[in-house]
Amino acid sequence: MSQPKRGNAVPCYHCGEPSDPPVMAEGRTFCCNGCRLVFGILNENGLCSYYRLSDTPGTRQDDTPTNDRFAFLDKPAIAERLVAFRNGNQIHVTFPVPSIHCSSCIYLLENLHRIENGVQSARVDFLRKEVRIVFDKSMTTLRQVCERMASVGYEPAIHLDAMDRKAAKRPDRGRIRRIGVAGFCLGNIMLLSFPEYFSATITSEPKLVPFFRILLLSLALPVFFYSASEFFLNAWKGLRQKTVLIDLPISIGIIAMFLRSAWEVTSGTGPGYFDSMAGLVFFMLVGRKFQDFTFDSLSFDRDYKSYFPIGVTVSGRDGERVVSAYDLAVNDVVLVRNKEIIPADGILDGGSASIDYSFVTGESRPVAVAAGETVYAGGRQLGSAVKVRVTRRVTQSHITRLWSQGEYRKQPSRYQHLAHTISRWFVGATLAIATSAAVYWYVADPSRSLHAFTSVLVIACACALALSPTFTYGQMLRLLGRRKIFFRNNEALERLADVDTVVFDKTGTLTSCESLEVSSETGLNKEERMMVASLARNSTHPLSLQLAGSLGDNGNWMEVRDFREQAGQGVSGIVAGRYVKIGSGRFAGTPEKRLSDTGTYVNIGGKTKGVFHAGHAFRPGLESLAARLRGMGYRLSVITGDHERDRDRLAKIFGPQTDLRFNQSPQEKLDYVKSLQAKGHRVLMVGDGLNDAGALMQSEVGISVSDKVNNFTPAADGILDAGRLDRLAAVLRYSHSAIGLIRTGFLLSLAYNVVGLSFAVQGTLSPVVAAILMPVSTVSLVLFAVAASWIRGKQLVGT
Amino acid sequence: MSAIYVLLIVSLLVAAGFLVAFLWSVNTGQYEDDYTPSVRILFDDPADDSTSGTEPSETASPPNDSNPHH
């Protein structure tokens, strides 16, 4: 038996994986035939710049894709849904390609036309991992394009969500345009206002004054009618739903400024407040843009549809046909090939399957399923193709039912209520002050009455009110994002400050899928442990390697003779003259009554010596995280689909008051969150996997933990890189401190408003005062919000 | 003093030209992907692609190291 060599193998020229055994071609070393084939295609087509742009840019080609993997694309009903745009024979499509990761990927995909005739252009959007392809349908087909991409290692990920994708989502170009127009007008208005404020000469030239003012008015028109339109629309929408949004006081201010200024200009009584108005609109738009910061490479909206196959192969009496997953009926027999996802719950129809449910449960070890047993939607078959008889339709399956329970609506947080209350209060107070000023002056000096009324509306600027949350949260989203803690939007952060209960999932969230740890219930002595390690070392099975790693501490390996490996069962061999078997209970000859569900049994010389449990290792820093959360007054729960084996350890980590629940189905997790909410708690759910999806959606804030942030994550308000789980307490504290920062911002803006209003009610507000006060208050507030939230973030969350 | 009318109109027209250029750049999607073009510009012309010299050069480094979203 030769020892497997690891670490010193030559890296594959294509993908950089160790090539063991190496496959040689053209003087280069490859790890497998798949990689060699890709190299062959690229070499033939003169695309070897691929290998020059970055080192070993490829991804390992484990298996050549089966021929009919993309057969569903020949079905017009499916193909039609994928096409974004068509122009005669020209077809435009956009595919997500998850394997895009370096500049070579961009190079290769954008040169797709050189390996596939008929492709006219391909443009990669690197951050979104998408490629837009234009091809001529008279020369190639959608299916051929996809197969070609798959053949060079860039398989487009076409999932069920492509079927009901509405219009391709475009980023908001409108807002950038409105900011551009407002900025252009603001700059020119400020410039053209200078002579009015500071020049004595202008007043001696009677014809110049109206000329300047008319220029100001015409520059203000696009700001008022185009750039500011979104505030008016939002305010109107709010009013129709009988709520006062922050847009309403802003709109009142803008309209008052515009009408007053337009009247001043047309009646020749003054220059108006166009500069203040344009400034207000510009800064408010910039603030919203700053807040609507998005992470291009992440998606917060994924559900099972982003992941389930779009077309499935149904085998019937008349051979195989491809249908859309939605059209699957009960009792259809679906063919599930290697690495394909099971689209619906069903019963394994003959053969045996090995199913990886990691997307569902977070547990990455495959589960063996025998014929006649149930398989659940969302599992991925590993190994040869199997047939599954569907027992429930796609939308009715164990997992997918979570989504068919109607809309999940997040309740607005207390702080959103606060913002609404302040807006309402602000509108009321402004109108009251304006009216009383008008009434006062109507009695004292009727000519100044209207002037005082409009002055109050002009200067009582809601912008500070709106700007401090937008800039504070915008800055927080960025700062956290740079630390691999991603939140969907400002509302998620707002709700986070409101949470009083934290619910954790276990597998994949508190434990890591990547590192296993071995716990033993064995009475092995030192020599016996070494025997087991030496035997295990000969196998490449992950469990064996783990066992060898944890037992064989000093590397004094013993010689193994007669090594045998029985796939899926265990390994056996003669070590130091004794026959050693490691494997499943049945394989190791353990008496039935001692068998538990999992575990690796050891048999030395015909006697069962004990059992090893390979469990997922808990992530580091959990004790201190739990202690900090408890110290901050949070109620903690752990809810898992797993059995109770880890109860003691969890109780030790989380403390005795923590509610620990085991053997919970996805539905029970969702109901648990609901029951907490019914008791008046506000819940932060921390989970991963599709089985937490319901609870993540139902909770006030759902955070999904991911080992690889760009990989699959279920719909959530936040995505947390698994390495940052220990920062959760700091993030919660940060969300609290944001509320304080925003309140400080409100106070500052209140102070500015008092100064401005004192001029306004006296009827002495001049455009110069407004022109100075407006930018000073805005800029100082923005600086305060950005700087303060940055400093607090640095202090709390660290680097 | 009539020169100032002409000058003001001309200066506004020049500024409007830049505004139009900005709007054009927004409409052609230049604000939507601000990363890929910076890589694309580094690609050689197709004429240079050949099997010769396919050994990765010392200077070529994967750009994903510098990309915070990656």
Tab-separated table of N, CA and C in Angstrom, chain A residues 140-271:
chain	number	residue	atom	x	y	z
A	140	THR	N	-26.133	29.750	-33.549
A	140	THR	CA	-25.956	28.911	-32.371
A	140	THR	C	-27.238	28.961	-31.547
A	141	THR	N	-27.293	28.182	-30.489
A	141	THR	CA	-28.490	28.203	-29.652
A	141	THR	C	-28.104	28.522	-28.217
A	142	LEU	N	-29.098	28.835	-27.464
A	142	LEU	CA	-28.881	29.122	-26.047
A	142	LEU	C	-28.179	27.942	-25.384
A	143	ARG	N	-28.660	26.750	-25.710
A	143	ARG	CA	-28.092	25.556	-25.099
A	143	ARG	C	-26.623	25.396	-25.459
A	144	GLN	N	-26.300	25.617	-26.748
A	144	GLN	CA	-24.897	25.468	-27.154
A	144	GLN	C	-23.995	26.474	-26.466
A	145	VAL	N	-24.484	27.703	-26.317
A	145	VAL	CA	-23.682	28.726	-25.650
A	145	VAL	C	-23.395	28.283	-24.217
A	146	CYS	N	-24.435	27.811	-23.519
A	146	CYS	CA	-24.250	27.388	-22.129
A	146	CYS	C	-23.326	26.191	-22.036
A	147	GLU	N	-23.474	25.259	-22.956
A	147	GLU	CA	-22.616	24.075	-22.908
A	147	GLU	C	-21.171	24.468	-23.161
A	148	ARG	N	-20.977	25.416	-24.069
A	148	ARG	CA	-19.617	25.864	-24.350
A	148	ARG	C	-19.015	26.522	-23.109
A	149	MET	N	-19.805	27.350	-22.456
A	149	MET	CA	-19.300	28.004	-21.244
A	149	MET	C	-18.949	26.957	-20.191
A	150	ALA	N	-19.815	25.961	-20.050
A	150	ALA	CA	-19.552	24.916	-19.063
A	150	ALA	C	-18.295	24.144	-19.424
A	151	SER	N	-18.060	23.973	-20.734
A	151	SER	CA	-16.916	23.150	-21.149
A	151	SER	C	-15.586	23.820	-20.808
A	152	VAL	N	-15.562	25.134	-20.664
A	152	VAL	CA	-14.314	25.784	-20.276
A	152	VAL	C	-14.336	26.171	-18.799
A	153	GLY	N	-15.291	25.621	-18.058
A	153	GLY	CA	-15.251	25.807	-16.602
A	153	GLY	C	-16.067	26.979	-16.106
A	154	TYR	N	-16.878	27.590	-16.960
A	154	TYR	CA	-17.693	28.713	-16.493
A	154	TYR	C	-19.157	28.382	-16.723
A	155	GLU	N	-19.655	27.505	-15.896
A	155	GLU	CA	-21.021	27.067	-16.091
A	155	GLU	C	-21.986	28.133	-15.607
A	156	PRO	N	-22.899	28.573	-16.489
A	156	PRO	CA	-23.871	29.558	-16.023
A	156	PRO	C	-24.812	28.929	-15.005
A	157	ALA	N	-25.122	29.644	-13.961
A	157	ALA	CA	-26.006	29.123	-12.926
A	157	ALA	C	-27.427	29.536	-13.262
A	158	ILE	N	-28.157	28.628	-13.872
A	158	ILE	CA	-29.533	28.955	-14.265
A	158	ILE	C	-30.465	28.241	-13.301
A	159	HIS	N	-31.150	28.992	-12.485
A	159	HIS	CA	-31.996	28.395	-11.468
A	159	HIS	C	-33.435	28.828	-11.646
A	160	LEU	N	-34.244	28.277	-10.783
A	160	LEU	CA	-35.680	28.484	-10.882
A	160	LEU	C	-36.080	29.954	-10.852
A	161	ASP	N	-35.271	30.786	-10.172
A	161	ASP	CA	-35.661	32.196	-10.072
A	161	ASP	C	-35.630	32.893	-11.421
A	162	ALA	N	-34.886	32.328	-12.379
A	162	ALA	CA	-34.861	32.944	-13.707
A	162	ALA	C	-36.240	32.883	-14.351
A	163	MET	N	-37.059	31.914	-13.937
A	163	MET	CA	-38.381	31.751	-14.516
A	163	MET	C	-39.307	32.907	-14.163
A	164	ASP	N	-39.199	33.397	-12.933
A	164	ASP	CA	-40.117	34.480	-12.601
A	164	ASP	C	-39.382	35.785	-12.317
A	165	ARG	N	-38.259	35.911	-12.967
A	165	ARG	CA	-37.580	37.201	-12.887
A	165	ARG	C	-38.383	38.171	-13.741
A	166	LYS	N	-38.769	39.256	-13.149
A	166	LYS	CA	-39.508	40.259	-13.930
A	166	LYS	C	-38.513	40.963	-14.855
A	167	ALA	N	-38.618	42.231	-14.975
A	167	ALA	CA	-37.641	42.950	-15.783
A	167	ALA	C	-36.280	42.824	-15.096
A	168	ALA	N	-35.234	42.687	-15.883
A	168	ALA	CA	-33.896	42.593	-15.297
A	168	ALA	C	-33.668	43.807	-14.413
A	169	LYS	N	-33.227	43.544	-13.192
A	169	LYS	CA	-33.112	44.659	-12.258
A	169	LYS	C	-31.977	45.591	-12.674
A	170	ARG	N	-32.341	46.822	-12.834
A	170	ARG	CA	-31.359	47.831	-13.213
A	170	ARG	C	-31.086	48.681	-11.985
A	171	PRO	N	-29.856	49.035	-11.773
A	171	PRO	CA	-29.602	49.976	-10.681
A	171	PRO	C	-30.281	51.305	-10.995
A	172	ASP	N	-30.538	52.061	-9.964
A	172	ASP	CA	-31.315	53.269	-10.102
A	172	ASP	C	-30.512	54.361	-10.809
A	173	ARG	N	-30.662	54.415	-12.147
A	173	ARG	CA	-29.957	55.466	-12.881
A	173	ARG	C	-30.622	56.806	-12.653
A	174	GLY	N	-31.926	56.764	-12.384
A	174	GLY	CA	-32.689	58.006	-12.245
A	174	GLY	C	-32.128	58.897	-11.168
A	175	ARG	N	-31.759	58.280	-10.020
A	175	ARG	CA	-31.295	59.111	-8.921
A	175	ARG	C	-29.952	59.762	-9.256
A	176	ILE	N	-29.074	59.018	-9.925
A	176	ILE	CA	-27.781	59.620	-10.296
A	176	ILE	C	-28.028	60.785	-11.244
A	177	ARG	N	-28.959	60.599	-12.188
A	177	ARG	CA	-29.274	61.701	-13.109
A	177	ARG	C	-29.807	62.901	-12.349
A	178	ARG	N	-30.697	62.644	-11.383
A	178	ARG	CA	-31.279	63.774	-10.637
A	178	ARG	C	-30.218	64.490	-9.822
A	179	ILE	N	-29.287	63.727	-9.253
A	179	ILE	CA	-28.202	64.361	-8.502
A	179	ILE	C	-27.358	65.217	-9.439
A	180	GLY	N	-27.076	64.676	-10.633
A	180	GLY	CA	-26.275	65.422	-11.598
A	180	GLY	C	-26.921	66.744	-11.957
A	181	VAL	N	-28.213	66.672	-12.280
A	181	VAL	CA	-28.931	67.888	-12.674
A	181	VAL	C	-28.973	68.883	-11.511
A	182	ALA	N	-29.272	68.374	-10.296
A	182	ALA	CA	-29.355	69.281	-9.150
A	182	ALA	C	-27.999	69.913	-8.872
A	183	GLY	N	-26.934	69.130	-8.976
A	183	GLY	CA	-25.599	69.660	-8.717
A	183	GLY	C	-25.220	70.724	-9.729
A	184	PHE	N	-25.518	70.449	-10.993
A	184	PHE	CA	-25.228	71.416	-12.052
A	184	PHE	C	-25.954	72.740	-11.788
A	185	CYS	N	-27.244	72.628	-11.481
A	185	CYS	CA	-28.042	73.837	-11.261
A	185	CYS	C	-27.579	74.555	-9.998
A	186	LEU	N	-27.284	73.804	-8.944
A	186	LEU	CA	-26.858	74.424	-7.693
A	186	LEU	C	-25.598	75.244	-7.893
A	187	GLY	N	-24.616	74.661	-8.578
A	187	GLY	CA	-23.360	75.375	-8.799
A	187	GLY	C	-23.593	76.691	-9.510
A	188	ASN	N	-24.386	76.641	-10.577
A	188	ASN	CA	-24.616	77.853	-11.360
A	188	ASN	C	-25.471	78.859	-10.610
A	189	ILE	N	-26.445	78.358	-9.852
A	189	ILE	CA	-27.292	79.281	-9.095
A	189	ILE	C	-26.450	80.024	-8.062
A	190	MET	N	-25.554	79.295	-7.369
A	190	MET	CA	-24.726	79.952	-6.363
A	190	MET	C	-23.848	81.013	-7.005
A	191	LEU	N	-23.285	80.644	-8.164
A	191	LEU	CA	-22.394	81.584	-8.865
A	191	LEU	C	-23.155	82.839	-9.264
A	192	LEU	N	-24.353	82.634	-9.829
A	192	LEU	CA	-25.122	83.766	-10.333
A	192	LEU	C	-25.783	84.562	-9.201
A	193	SER	N	-25.766	84.002	-7.973
A	193	SER	CA	-26.348	84.743	-6.858
A	193	SER	C	-25.353	85.725	-6.253
A	194	PHE	N	-24.078	85.480	-6.474
A	194	PHE	CA	-23.057	86.326	-5.847
A	194	PHE	C	-23.249	87.810	-6.105
A	195	PRO	N	-23.416	88.218	-7.386
A	195	PRO	CA	-23.571	89.670	-7.609
A	195	PRO	C	-24.744	90.248	-6.811
A	196	GLU	N	-25.809	89.477	-6.727
A	196	GLU	CA	-26.987	89.938	-6.004
A	196	GLU	C	-26.655	90.228	-4.533
A	197	TYR	N	-25.837	89.364	-3.946
A	197	TYR	CA	-25.533	89.513	-2.526
A	197	TYR	C	-24.449	90.548	-2.252
A	198	PHE	N	-23.447	90.591	-3.104
A	198	PHE	CA	-22.238	91.326	-2.705
A	198	PHE	C	-21.887	92.511	-3.592
A	199	SER	N	-22.504	92.582	-4.777
A	199	SER	CA	-22.032	93.615	-5.690
A	199	SER	C	-22.927	94.849	-5.628
A	200	ALA	N	-22.270	95.971	-5.511
A	200	ALA	CA	-23.023	97.227	-5.528
A	200	ALA	C	-23.272	97.653	-6.963
A	201	THR	N	-22.379	97.246	-7.872
A	201	THR	CA	-22.498	97.696	-9.261
A	201	THR	C	-23.774	97.207	-9.909
A	202	ILE	N	-24.148	95.991	-9.530
A	202	ILE	CA	-25.281	95.392	-10.226
A	202	ILE	C	-26.548	96.223	-10.030
A	203	THR	N	-26.684	96.768	-8.835
A	203	THR	CA	-27.901	97.538	-8.574
A	203	THR	C	-27.905	98.866	-9.338
A	204	SER	N	-26.695	99.312	-9.775
A	204	SER	CA	-26.663	100.543	-10.554
A	204	SER	C	-26.961	100.274	-12.032
A	205	GLU	N	-27.030	98.999	-12.393
A	205	GLU	CA	-27.369	98.653	-13.778
A	205	GLU	C	-28.762	98.037	-13.776
A	206	PRO	N	-29.772	98.796	-13.913
A	206	PRO	CA	-31.127	98.295	-13.698
A	206	PRO	C	-31.504	97.113	-14.588
A	207	LYS	N	-30.917	97.045	-15.785
A	207	LYS	CA	-31.322	95.958	-16.685
A	207	LYS	C	-30.719	94.618	-16.276
A	208	LEU	N	-29.556	94.678	-15.574
A	208	LEU	CA	-28.868	93.437	-15.226
A	208	LEU	C	-29.620	92.617	-14.183
A	209	VAL	N	-30.231	93.343	-13.227
A	209	VAL	CA	-30.860	92.641	-12.109
A	209	VAL	C	-31.895	91.617	-12.578
A	210	PRO	N	-32.900	92.048	-13.387
A	210	PRO	CA	-33.873	91.037	-13.829
A	210	PRO	C	-33.244	89.939	-14.668
A	211	PHE	N	-32.187	90.269	-15.393
A	211	PHE	CA	-31.545	89.258	-16.226
A	211	PHE	C	-30.974	88.132	-15.348
A	212	PHE	N	-30.258	88.539	-14.299
A	212	PHE	CA	-29.703	87.545	-13.384
A	212	PHE	C	-30.823	86.710	-12.739
A	213	ARG	N	-31.847	87.427	-12.329
A	213	ARG	CA	-32.913	86.709	-11.606
A	213	ARG	C	-33.640	85.724	-12.504
A	214	ILE	N	-33.817	86.112	-13.768
A	214	ILE	CA	-34.501	85.189	-14.674
A	214	ILE	C	-33.629	83.959	-14.947
A	215	LEU	N	-32.300	84.195	-15.023
A	215	LEU	CA	-31.402	83.057	-15.161
A	215	LEU	C	-31.541	82.124	-13.955
A	216	LEU	N	-31.603	82.705	-12.744
A	216	LEU	CA	-31.749	81.906	-11.525
A	216	LEU	C	-33.031	81.087	-11.584
A	217	LEU	N	-34.105	81.760	-11.970
A	217	LEU	CA	-35.401	81.071	-12.018
A	217	LEU	C	-35.355	79.915	-13.008
A	218	SER	N	-34.748	80.170	-14.180
A	218	SER	CA	-34.765	79.088	-15.167
A	218	SER	C	-33.855	77.937	-14.739
A	219	LEU	N	-32.791	78.232	-13.980
A	219	LEU	CA	-31.959	77.141	-13.478
A	219	LEU	C	-32.657	76.375	-12.354
A	220	ALA	N	-33.560	77.047	-11.653
A	220	ALA	CA	-34.243	76.382	-10.545
A	220	ALA	C	-35.349	75.459	-11.043
A	221	LEU	N	-35.861	75.747	-12.264
A	221	LEU	CA	-36.974	74.932	-12.766
A	221	LEU	C	-36.642	73.436	-12.824
A	222	PRO	N	-35.496	73.034	-13.454
A	222	PRO	CA	-35.217	71.586	-13.480
A	222	PRO	C	-35.035	70.993	-12.079
A	223	VAL	N	-34.494	71.778	-11.152
A	223	VAL	CA	-34.325	71.249	-9.794
A	223	VAL	C	-35.687	70.963	-9.196
A	224	PHE	N	-36.595	71.925	-9.356
A	224	PHE	CA	-37.905	71.779	-8.730
A	224	PHE	C	-38.723	70.682	-9.404
A	225	PHE	N	-38.774	70.723	-10.730
A	225	PHE	CA	-39.677	69.800	-11.415
A	225	PHE	C	-39.069	68.431	-11.651
A	226	TYR	N	-37.750	68.341	-11.788
A	226	TYR	CA	-37.149	67.036	-12.075
A	226	TYR	C	-36.477	66.435	-10.844
A	227	SER	N	-35.458	67.146	-10.292
A	227	SER	CA	-34.667	66.536	-9.222
A	227	SER	C	-35.474	66.296	-7.958
A	228	ALA	N	-36.356	67.252	-7.643
A	228	ALA	CA	-37.071	67.146	-6.366
A	228	ALA	C	-38.307	66.264	-6.453
A	229	SER	N	-38.585	65.761	-7.677
A	229	SER	CA	-39.865	65.066	-7.857
A	229	SER	C	-40.017	63.864	-6.931
A	230	GLU	N	-38.893	63.176	-6.604
A	230	GLU	CA	-39.060	61.967	-5.791
A	230	GLU	C	-39.536	62.288	-4.385
A	231	PHE	N	-39.200	63.481	-3.879
A	231	PHE	CA	-39.697	63.847	-2.539
A	231	PHE	C	-41.203	64.062	-2.582
A	232	PHE	N	-41.649	64.762	-3.649
A	232	PHE	CA	-43.083	65.031	-3.768
A	232	PHE	C	-43.856	63.723	-3.879
A	233	LEU	N	-43.325	62.829	-4.732
A	233	LEU	CA	-44.031	61.560	-4.943
A	233	LEU	C	-44.106	60.752	-3.655
A	234	ASN	N	-42.977	60.674	-2.937
A	234	ASN	CA	-42.970	59.920	-1.682
A	234	ASN	C	-43.926	60.521	-0.658
A	235	ALA	N	-43.886	61.864	-0.547
A	235	ALA	CA	-44.747	62.522	0.427
A	235	ALA	C	-46.212	62.238	0.101
A	236	TRP	N	-46.523	62.279	-1.203
A	236	TRP	CA	-47.897	62.042	-1.645
A	236	TRP	C	-48.322	60.611	-1.347
A	237	LYS	N	-47.416	59.661	-1.639
A	237	LYS	CA	-47.703	58.255	-1.351
A	237	LYS	C	-47.969	58.061	0.141
A	238	GLY	N	-47.149	58.727	0.965
A	238	GLY	CA	-47.308	58.626	2.409
A	238	GLY	C	-48.662	59.159	2.848
A	239	LEU	N	-49.027	60.318	2.286
A	239	LEU	CA	-50.315	60.928	2.659
A	239	LEU	C	-51.474	60.022	2.297
A	240	ARG	N	-51.358	59.377	1.127
A	240	ARG	CA	-52.451	58.494	0.709
A	240	ARG	C	-52.593	57.305	1.633
A	241	GLN	N	-51.459	56.911	2.258
A	241	GLN	CA	-51.562	55.834	3.247
A	241	GLN	C	-51.717	56.398	4.654
A	242	LYS	N	-52.041	57.686	4.714
A	242	LYS	CA	-52.313	58.375	5.975
A	242	LYS	C	-51.125	58.346	6.938
A	243	THR	N	-49.897	58.399	6.392
A	243	THR	CA	-48.739	58.554	7.275
A	243	THR	C	-47.964	59.794	6.836
A	244	VAL	N	-47.253	60.360	7.799
A	244	VAL	CA	-46.430	61.520	7.491
A	244	VAL	C	-44.998	61.043	7.375
A	245	LEU	N	-44.477	61.002	6.167
A	245	LEU	CA	-43.093	60.604	5.977
A	245	LEU	C	-42.216	61.844	6.086
A	246	ILE	N	-40.924	61.607	6.238
A	246	ILE	CA	-39.984	62.711	6.326
A	246	ILE	C	-40.012	63.541	5.037
A	247	ASP	N	-40.464	62.905	3.959
A	247	ASP	CA	-40.541	63.620	2.681
A	247	ASP	C	-41.543	64.762	2.710
A	248	LEU	N	-42.530	64.667	3.599
A	248	LEU	CA	-43.567	65.706	3.600
A	248	LEU	C	-43.016	67.062	4.054
A	249	PRO	N	-42.370	67.144	5.244
A	249	PRO	CA	-41.793	68.449	5.601
A	249	PRO	C	-40.766	68.933	4.581
A	250	ILE	N	-40.017	68.004	3.996
A	250	ILE	CA	-39.040	68.412	2.976
A	250	ILE	C	-39.773	69.023	1.791
A	251	SER	N	-40.837	68.340	1.351
A	251	SER	CA	-41.592	68.853	0.201
A	251	SER	C	-42.193	70.215	0.504
A	252	ILE	N	-42.757	70.355	1.711
A	252	ILE	CA	-43.355	71.653	2.071
A	252	ILE	C	-42.298	72.740	1.978
A	253	GLY	N	-41.105	72.455	2.533
A	253	GLY	CA	-40.015	73.430	2.479
A	253	GLY	C	-39.656	73.794	1.051
A	254	ILE	N	-39.500	72.751	0.191
A	254	ILE	CA	-39.082	73.012	-1.191
A	254	ILE	C	-40.146	73.824	-1.919
A	255	ILE	N	-41.415	73.422	-1.747
A	255	ILE	CA	-42.487	74.127	-2.457
A	255	ILE	C	-42.584	75.569	-1.981
A	256	ALA	N	-42.478	75.766	-0.644
A	256	ALA	CA	-42.551	77.136	-0.121
A	256	ALA	C	-41.428	77.989	-0.693
A	257	MET	N	-40.214	77.433	-0.689
A	257	MET	CA	-39.082	78.195	-1.222
A	257	MET	C	-39.286	78.540	-2.681
A	258	PHE	N	-39.763	77.542	-3.460
A	258	PHE	CA	-39.880	77.784	-4.890
A	258	PHE	C	-40.938	78.839	-5.181
A	259	LEU	N	-42.112	78.687	-4.547
A	259	LEU	CA	-43.196	79.633	-4.840
A	259	LEU	C	-42.815	81.039	-4.401
A	260	ARG	N	-42.285	81.146	-3.179
A	260	ARG	CA	-41.897	82.460	-2.675
A	260	ARG	C	-40.863	83.112	-3.608
A	261	SER	N	-39.832	82.306	-4.019
A	261	SER	CA	-38.771	82.856	-4.862
A	261	SER	C	-39.310	83.237	-6.228
A	262	ALA	N	-40.164	82.364	-6.800
A	262	ALA	CA	-40.716	82.654	-8.116
A	262	ALA	C	-41.540	83.940	-8.061
A	263	TRP	N	-42.270	84.097	-6.955
A	263	TRP	CA	-43.085	85.309	-6.818
A	263	TRP	C	-42.180	86.528	-6.691
A	264	GLU	N	-41.120	86.439	-5.884
A	264	GLU	CA	-40.198	87.568	-5.709
A	264	GLU	C	-39.587	87.980	-7.038
A	265	VAL	N	-39.195	86.978	-7.835
A	265	VAL	CA	-38.533	87.292	-9.104
A	265	VAL	C	-39.515	87.919	-10.079
A	266	THR	N	-40.702	87.336	-10.198
A	266	THR	CA	-41.649	87.870	-11.187
A	266	THR	C	-42.184	89.234	-10.770
A	267	SER	N	-42.289	89.459	-9.462
A	267	SER	CA	-42.792	90.766	-9.043
A	267	SER	C	-41.666	91.768	-8.881
A	268	GLY	N	-40.420	91.320	-9.079
A	268	GLY	CA	-39.279	92.226	-9.010
A	268	GLY	C	-38.953	92.695	-7.610
A	269	THR	N	-39.376	91.953	-6.573
A	269	THR	CA	-39.118	92.410	-5.211
A	269	THR	C	-37.863	91.806	-4.598
A	270	GLY	N	-37.303	90.776	-5.162
A	270	GLY	CA	-36.102	90.190	-4.557
A	270	GLY	C	-35.572	89.037	-5.373
A	271	PRO	N	-34.421	88.527	-4.963
A	271	PRO	CA	-33.793	87.442	-5.733
A	271	PRO	C	-34.333	86.053	-5.365
